């Protein structure tokens, strides 16, 4: 059975052009796409979940079938709650693979109805991650190629504030 609702989960701390590429390409292929900021991670984020959601919302406003959510529990429970049986993750490099394999295997054990699909990153974005963008932004590097303008502004404000 084809279920046309998919979930893209992640930390999105903050959203980058790499995330947006995966979101846009998925939004083309599913009727409904739910971007979910997961709050159950051990790591303390640079941005609060509310700030991340706001930055995602302004970055995907041009996509009418995309909605933004946050969840503090298990991802498969969020999928159940929302009636979605597909998770989409992006793959950048071989280094992502092992972690993703463990994550997907665990989610499959927790709920066998939920399937995870992987989308290869576009080569232009393969080196972009939230953490690398944050690292260079701290040293005032130009990050306009890697994130939307409002995220660039938010990062500059965050780091100026900390200095
Ligand atoms: P997590 O902290 O769960 O890895 P992220 O916010 O880093 O979440 O990423 C969310 C999803 O987006 C993951 O599937 C990740 O692989 C994917 N992703 C992150 N950066 C990129 C990129 N530059 N190109 C393609 N996919 C990406």
GROMACS .gro file of C-alpha atoms and ligand atoms in nm:
model
  190
    1UNK     CA    1   0.000   0.000   0.000
    2UNK     CA    2   0.134   0.341  -0.091
    3UNK     CA    3   0.122   0.597   0.186
    4UNK     CA    4   0.175   0.946   0.057
    5UNK     CA    5   0.271   1.103   0.388
    6UNK     CA    6   0.641   1.111   0.479
    7UNK     CA    7   0.843   1.242   0.774
    8UNK     CA    8   1.186   1.406   0.755
    9UNK     CA    9   1.332   1.399   1.106
   10UNK     CA   10   1.646   1.563   1.238
   11UNK     CA   11   1.802   1.816   1.471
   12UNK     CA   12   1.802   2.100   1.215
   13UNK     CA   13   2.032   2.304   1.442
   14UNK     CA   14   2.001   2.506   1.222
   15UNK     CA   15   1.848   2.415   0.885
   16UNK     CA   16   2.095   2.436   0.591
   17UNK     CA   17   2.063   2.442   0.213
   18UNK     CA   18   2.148   2.068   0.224
   19UNK     CA   19   1.835   1.999   0.433
   20UNK     CA   20   1.626   2.224   0.209
   21UNK     CA   21   1.743   2.034  -0.100
   22UNK     CA   22   1.625   1.704   0.052
   23UNK     CA   23   1.297   1.862   0.167
   24UNK     CA   24   1.224   2.013  -0.178
   25UNK     CA   25   1.300   1.690  -0.362
   26UNK     CA   26   1.087   1.486  -0.120
   27UNK     CA   27   0.800   1.736  -0.132
   28UNK     CA   28   0.785   1.668  -0.505
   29UNK     CA   29   0.729   1.298  -0.447
   30UNK     CA   30   0.490   1.282  -0.152
   31UNK     CA   31   0.149   1.443  -0.107
   32UNK     CA   32   0.236   1.553   0.244
   33UNK     CA   33   0.574   1.602   0.403
   34UNK     CA   34   0.622   1.653   0.776
   35UNK     CA   35   0.952   1.800   0.891
   36UNK     CA   36   1.005   1.695   1.254
   37UNK     CA   37   1.254   1.856   1.493
   38UNK     CA   38   1.342   1.581   1.741
   39UNK     CA   39   1.389   1.711   2.094
   40UNK     CA   40   1.498   1.385   2.256
   41UNK     CA   41   1.863   1.414   2.168
   42UNK     CA   42   2.127   1.422   2.444
   43UNK     CA   43   2.310   1.711   2.283
   44UNK     CA   44   2.212   2.060   2.384
   45UNK     CA   45   2.145   2.258   2.069
   46UNK     CA   46   2.274   2.598   1.963
   47UNK     CA   47   1.917   2.701   1.884
   48UNK     CA   48   1.608   2.619   2.093
   49UNK     CA   49   1.350   2.389   1.929
   50UNK     CA   50   1.123   2.693   1.888
   51UNK     CA   51   1.397   2.889   1.708
   52UNK     CA   52   1.474   2.592   1.482
   53UNK     CA   53   1.106   2.549   1.392
   54UNK     CA   54   1.076   2.918   1.306
   55UNK     CA   55   1.385   2.902   1.082
   56UNK     CA   56   1.255   2.587   0.909
   57UNK     CA   57   0.910   2.739   0.859
   58UNK     CA   58   1.048   3.049   0.692
   59UNK     CA   59   1.276   2.832   0.474
   60UNK     CA   60   0.999   2.603   0.345
   61UNK     CA   61   0.720   2.861   0.312
   62UNK     CA   62   0.730   2.816  -0.067
   63UNK     CA   63   0.630   2.447  -0.031
   64UNK     CA   64   0.254   2.421   0.035
   65UNK     CA   65   0.257   2.048   0.122
   66UNK     CA   66   0.527   2.078   0.392
   67UNK     CA   67   0.447   2.128   0.762
   68UNK     CA   68   0.689   2.165   1.053
   69UNK     CA   69   0.657   1.985   1.388
   70UNK     CA   70   0.861   1.894   1.693
   71UNK     CA   71   0.851   1.581   1.904
   72UNK     CA   72   1.014   1.477   2.229
   73UNK     CA   73   0.953   1.102   2.204
   74UNK     CA   74   1.039   0.818   1.969
   75UNK     CA   75   1.034   0.899   1.600
   76UNK     CA   76   0.828   0.588   1.518
   77UNK     CA   77   0.566   0.701   1.771
   78UNK     CA   78   0.549   1.039   1.597
   79UNK     CA   79   0.496   0.856   1.265
   80UNK     CA   80   0.217   0.648   1.421
   81UNK     CA   81   0.052   0.953   1.571
   82UNK     CA   82   0.059   1.134   1.236
   83UNK     CA   83  -0.037   0.830   1.024
   84UNK     CA   84   0.291   0.827   0.830
   85UNK     CA   85   0.475   0.508   0.737
   86UNK     CA   86   0.774   0.657   0.556
   87UNK     CA   87   1.080   0.826   0.704
   88UNK     CA   88   1.319   1.006   0.470
   89UNK     CA   89   1.683   1.068   0.557
   90UNK     CA   90   1.958   1.229   0.356
   91UNK     CA   91   2.290   1.055   0.293
   92UNK     CA   92   2.600   1.263   0.238
   93UNK     CA   93   2.894   1.029   0.262
   94UNK     CA   94   2.998   0.677   0.354
   95UNK     CA   95   3.064   0.814   0.702
   96UNK     CA   96   2.687   0.872   0.745
   97UNK     CA   97   2.609   0.513   0.652
   98UNK     CA   98   2.699   0.323   0.968
   99UNK     CA   99   2.505   0.554   1.197
  100UNK     CA  100   2.206   0.554   0.963
  101UNK     CA  101   2.209   0.174   0.939
  102UNK     CA  102   2.197   0.144   1.319
  103UNK     CA  103   1.921   0.404   1.343
  104UNK     CA  104   1.709   0.245   1.071
  105UNK     CA  105   1.753  -0.106   1.212
  106UNK     CA  106   1.644   0.014   1.555
  107UNK     CA  107   1.340   0.197   1.416
  108UNK     CA  108   1.246  -0.114   1.219
  109UNK     CA  109   1.262  -0.322   1.539
  110UNK     CA  110   1.048  -0.067   1.721
  111UNK     CA  111   0.786  -0.048   1.446
  112UNK     CA  112   0.812  -0.274   1.143
  113UNK     CA  113   0.541  -0.084   0.956
  114UNK     CA  114   0.762   0.222   0.921
  115UNK     CA  115   1.006   0.216   0.628
  116UNK     CA  116   1.309   0.447   0.596
  117UNK     CA  117   1.409   0.575   0.253
  118UNK     CA  118   1.744   0.740   0.183
  119UNK     CA  119   1.804   1.021  -0.059
  120UNK     CA  120   2.154   1.096  -0.182
  121UNK     CA  121   2.262   1.453  -0.130
  122UNK     CA  122   2.317   1.672  -0.435
  123UNK     CA  123   2.694   1.703  -0.491
  124UNK     CA  124   2.674   2.079  -0.428
  125UNK     CA  125   2.564   2.014  -0.070
  126UNK     CA  126   2.754   1.699   0.020
  127UNK     CA  127   2.998   1.883   0.248
  128UNK     CA  128   2.738   2.095   0.429
  129UNK     CA  129   2.636   2.010   0.782
  130UNK     CA  130   2.485   2.225   1.056
  131UNK     CA  131   2.793   2.170   1.271
  132UNK     CA  132   3.048   2.272   1.005
  133UNK     CA  133   2.841   2.580   0.914
  134UNK     CA  134   2.828   2.679   1.283
  135UNK     CA  135   3.200   2.625   1.324
  136UNK     CA  136   3.297   2.856   1.039
  137UNK     CA  137   3.025   3.110   1.126
  138UNK     CA  138   3.190   3.158   1.465
  139UNK     CA  139   3.494   3.295   1.283
  140UNK     CA  140   3.291   3.534   1.070
  141UNK     CA  141   3.324   3.330   0.748
  142UNK     CA  142   3.076   3.408   0.470
  143UNK     CA  143   2.810   3.136   0.498
  144UNK     CA  144   2.556   3.280   0.254
  145UNK     CA  145   2.612   2.994   0.010
  146UNK     CA  146   2.526   2.728   0.270
  147UNK     CA  147   2.217   2.856   0.451
  148UNK     CA  148   1.913   3.078   0.373
  149UNK     CA  149   1.953   3.451   0.457
  150UNK     CA  150   1.741   3.435   0.773
  151UNK     CA  151   1.953   3.148   0.909
  152UNK     CA  152   2.271   3.340   0.830
  153UNK     CA  153   2.131   3.636   1.023
  154UNK     CA  154   2.028   3.416   1.318
  155UNK     CA  155   2.372   3.256   1.334
  156UNK     CA  156   2.552   3.590   1.325
  157UNK     CA  157   2.326   3.720   1.603
  158UNK     CA  158   2.379   3.406   1.810
  159UNK     CA  159   2.757   3.420   1.790
  160UNK     CA  160   2.790   3.797   1.830
  161UNK     CA  161   2.575   3.765   2.135
  162UNK     CA  162   2.803   3.498   2.281
  163UNK     CA  163   3.124   3.695   2.217
  164LIG     P1  164   2.057   1.440   1.282
  164LIG     O1  165   2.111   1.525   1.393
  164LIG     O2  166   1.942   1.353   1.318
  164LIG     O3  167   2.160   1.370   1.196
  164LIG     P2  168   2.039   1.660   1.102
  164LIG     O4  169   1.959   1.780   1.137
  164LIG     O5  170   2.186   1.675   1.102
  164LIG     O6  171   1.987   1.543   1.187
  164LIG     O7  172   1.993   1.610   0.957
  164LIG     C1  173   1.862   1.572   0.927
  164LIG     C2  174   1.863   1.492   0.800
  164LIG     O8  175   1.915   1.570   0.692
  164LIG     C3  176   1.951   1.369   0.807
  164LIG     O9  177   1.892   1.268   0.732
  164LIG     C4  178   2.080   1.414   0.742
  164LIG    O10  179   2.150   1.305   0.687
  164LIG     C5  180   2.026   1.503   0.633
  164LIG     N1  181   2.123   1.604   0.591
  164LIG     C6  182   2.193   1.689   0.667
  164LIG     N2  183   2.274   1.766   0.592
  164LIG     C7  184   2.255   1.727   0.463
  164LIG     C8  185   2.311   1.766   0.337
  164LIG     N3  186   2.404   1.859   0.330
  164LIG     N4  187   2.268   1.702   0.227
  164LIG     C9  188   2.175   1.606   0.237
  164LIG     N5  189   2.119   1.563   0.351
  164LIG    C10  190   2.158   1.623   0.463
   0.00000   0.00000   0.00000
